[in-house]
GROMACS .gro file of C-alpha atoms in nm:
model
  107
    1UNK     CA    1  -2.094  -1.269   1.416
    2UNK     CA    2  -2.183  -1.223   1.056
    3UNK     CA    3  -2.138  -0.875   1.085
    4UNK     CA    4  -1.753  -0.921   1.164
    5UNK     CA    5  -1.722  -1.157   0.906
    6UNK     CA    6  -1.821  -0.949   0.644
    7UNK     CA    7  -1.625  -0.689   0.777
    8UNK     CA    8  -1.294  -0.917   0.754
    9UNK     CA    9  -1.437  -0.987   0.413
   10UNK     CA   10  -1.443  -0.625   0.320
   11UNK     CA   11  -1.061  -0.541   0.456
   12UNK     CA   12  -0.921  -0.887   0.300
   13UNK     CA   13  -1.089  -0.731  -0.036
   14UNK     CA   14  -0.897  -0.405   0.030
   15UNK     CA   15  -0.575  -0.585   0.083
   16UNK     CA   16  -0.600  -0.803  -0.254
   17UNK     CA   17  -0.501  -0.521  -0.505
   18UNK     CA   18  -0.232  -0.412  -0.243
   19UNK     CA   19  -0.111  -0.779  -0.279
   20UNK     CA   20  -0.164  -0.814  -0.683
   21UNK     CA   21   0.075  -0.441  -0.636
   22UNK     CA   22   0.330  -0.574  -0.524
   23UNK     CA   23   0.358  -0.942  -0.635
   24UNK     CA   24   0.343  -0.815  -1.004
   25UNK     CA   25   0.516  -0.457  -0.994
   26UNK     CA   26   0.801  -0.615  -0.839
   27UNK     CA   27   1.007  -0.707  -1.085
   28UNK     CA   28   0.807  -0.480  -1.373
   29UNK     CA   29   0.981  -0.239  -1.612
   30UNK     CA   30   0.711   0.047  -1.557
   31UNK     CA   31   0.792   0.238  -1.204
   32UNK     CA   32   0.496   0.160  -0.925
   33UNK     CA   33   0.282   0.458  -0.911
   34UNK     CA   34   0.098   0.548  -0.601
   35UNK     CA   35  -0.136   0.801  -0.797
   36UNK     CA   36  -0.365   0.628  -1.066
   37UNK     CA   37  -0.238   0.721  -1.428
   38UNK     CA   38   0.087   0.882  -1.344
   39UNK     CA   39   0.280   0.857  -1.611
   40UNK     CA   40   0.552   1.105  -1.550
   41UNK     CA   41   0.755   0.873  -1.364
   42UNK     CA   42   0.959   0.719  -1.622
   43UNK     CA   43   1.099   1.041  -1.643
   44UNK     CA   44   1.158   1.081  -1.256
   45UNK     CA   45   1.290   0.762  -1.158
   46UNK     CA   46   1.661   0.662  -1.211
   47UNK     CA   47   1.684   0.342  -1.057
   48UNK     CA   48   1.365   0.173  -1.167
   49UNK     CA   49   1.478  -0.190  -0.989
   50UNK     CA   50   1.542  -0.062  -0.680
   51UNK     CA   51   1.271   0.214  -0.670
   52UNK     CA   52   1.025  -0.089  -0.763
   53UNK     CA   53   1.099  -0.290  -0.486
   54UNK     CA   54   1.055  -0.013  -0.206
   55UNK     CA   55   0.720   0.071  -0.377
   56UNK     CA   56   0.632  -0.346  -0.368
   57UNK     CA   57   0.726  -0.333  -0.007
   58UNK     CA   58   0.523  -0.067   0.062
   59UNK     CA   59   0.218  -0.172  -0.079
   60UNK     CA   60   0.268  -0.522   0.107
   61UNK     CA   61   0.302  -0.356   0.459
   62UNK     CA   62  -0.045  -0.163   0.329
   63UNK     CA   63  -0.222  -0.492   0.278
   64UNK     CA   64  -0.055  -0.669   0.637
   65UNK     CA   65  -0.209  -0.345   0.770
   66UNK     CA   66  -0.514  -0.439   0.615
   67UNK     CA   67  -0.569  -0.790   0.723
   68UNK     CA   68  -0.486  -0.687   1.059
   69UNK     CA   69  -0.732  -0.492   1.081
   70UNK     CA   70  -0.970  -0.690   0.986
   71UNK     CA   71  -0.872  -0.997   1.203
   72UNK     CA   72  -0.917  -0.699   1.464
   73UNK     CA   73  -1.318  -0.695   1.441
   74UNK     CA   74  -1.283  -1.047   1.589
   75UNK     CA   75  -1.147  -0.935   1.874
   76UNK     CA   76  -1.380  -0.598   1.857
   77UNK     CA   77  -1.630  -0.461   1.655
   78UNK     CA   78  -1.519  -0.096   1.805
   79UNK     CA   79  -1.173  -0.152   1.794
   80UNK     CA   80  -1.188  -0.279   1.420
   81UNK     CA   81  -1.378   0.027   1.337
   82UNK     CA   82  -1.112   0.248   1.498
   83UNK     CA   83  -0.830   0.070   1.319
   84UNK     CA   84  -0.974   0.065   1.030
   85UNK     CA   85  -1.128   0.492   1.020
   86UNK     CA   86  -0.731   0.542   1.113
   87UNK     CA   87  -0.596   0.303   0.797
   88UNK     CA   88  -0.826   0.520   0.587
   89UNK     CA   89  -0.707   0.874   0.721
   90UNK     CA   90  -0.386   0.912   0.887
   91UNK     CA   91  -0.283   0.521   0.727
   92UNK     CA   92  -0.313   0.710   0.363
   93UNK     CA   93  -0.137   1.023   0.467
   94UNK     CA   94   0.186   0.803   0.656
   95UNK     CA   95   0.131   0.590   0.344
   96UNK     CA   96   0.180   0.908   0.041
   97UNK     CA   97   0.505   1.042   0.254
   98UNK     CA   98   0.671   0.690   0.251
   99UNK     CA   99   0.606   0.746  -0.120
  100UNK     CA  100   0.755   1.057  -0.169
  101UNK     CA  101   1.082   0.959   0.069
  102UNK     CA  102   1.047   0.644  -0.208
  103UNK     CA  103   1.051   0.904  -0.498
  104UNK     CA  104   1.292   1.139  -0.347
  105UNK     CA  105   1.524   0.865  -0.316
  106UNK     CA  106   1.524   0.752  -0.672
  107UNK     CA  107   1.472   1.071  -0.848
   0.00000   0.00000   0.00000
């Protein structure tokens, strides 16, 4: 049991930032960036209010993801390991082509 508590621990601790993302880049005047550091989106995005709150959704559907699968060890260890090896592979890669439908949209 303690093992599947620390492993909701450990996806509830992956879906924090994902929350702070979106609660606080919301309604910011600096675009959302899905790489660390990017600053060339100023430049890109046109309409930064809009293009903000697609990016806020985003991350927010990243951290139900999240949550979910940790709430899924409770149910199974093996089946929270699954969800969780597919948030971290084919999750990421759905995840960066949102973001560039998100950036194609605004640019």
């Amino acid at each position: 049991m303690i093992g599947k508590i620390i492993a909701f621990v450990s996806c509830f601790l992956c879906a924090v930032p994902f929350l702070i993302i979106s609660a606080y880049g919301k309604d910011s005047r600096e675009p959302i960036s899905f790489w660390s550091g990017d600053t060339t989106l100023k430049s890109k995005v046109k309409n930064l209010r809009e293009y903000n709150r697609e990016m806020a959704f985003l991350y927010r559907k990243c951290a139900i993801v999240f949550l979910l699968t940790g709430a899924a060890f409770f149910v199974g260890t093996i089946l929270g390991v699954v969800l969780l090896c597919l948030d971290c592979t084919v999750g990421i890669y759905i995840v960066y082509r949102c973001y560039k439908k998100i950036l194609h949209k605004y640019s």
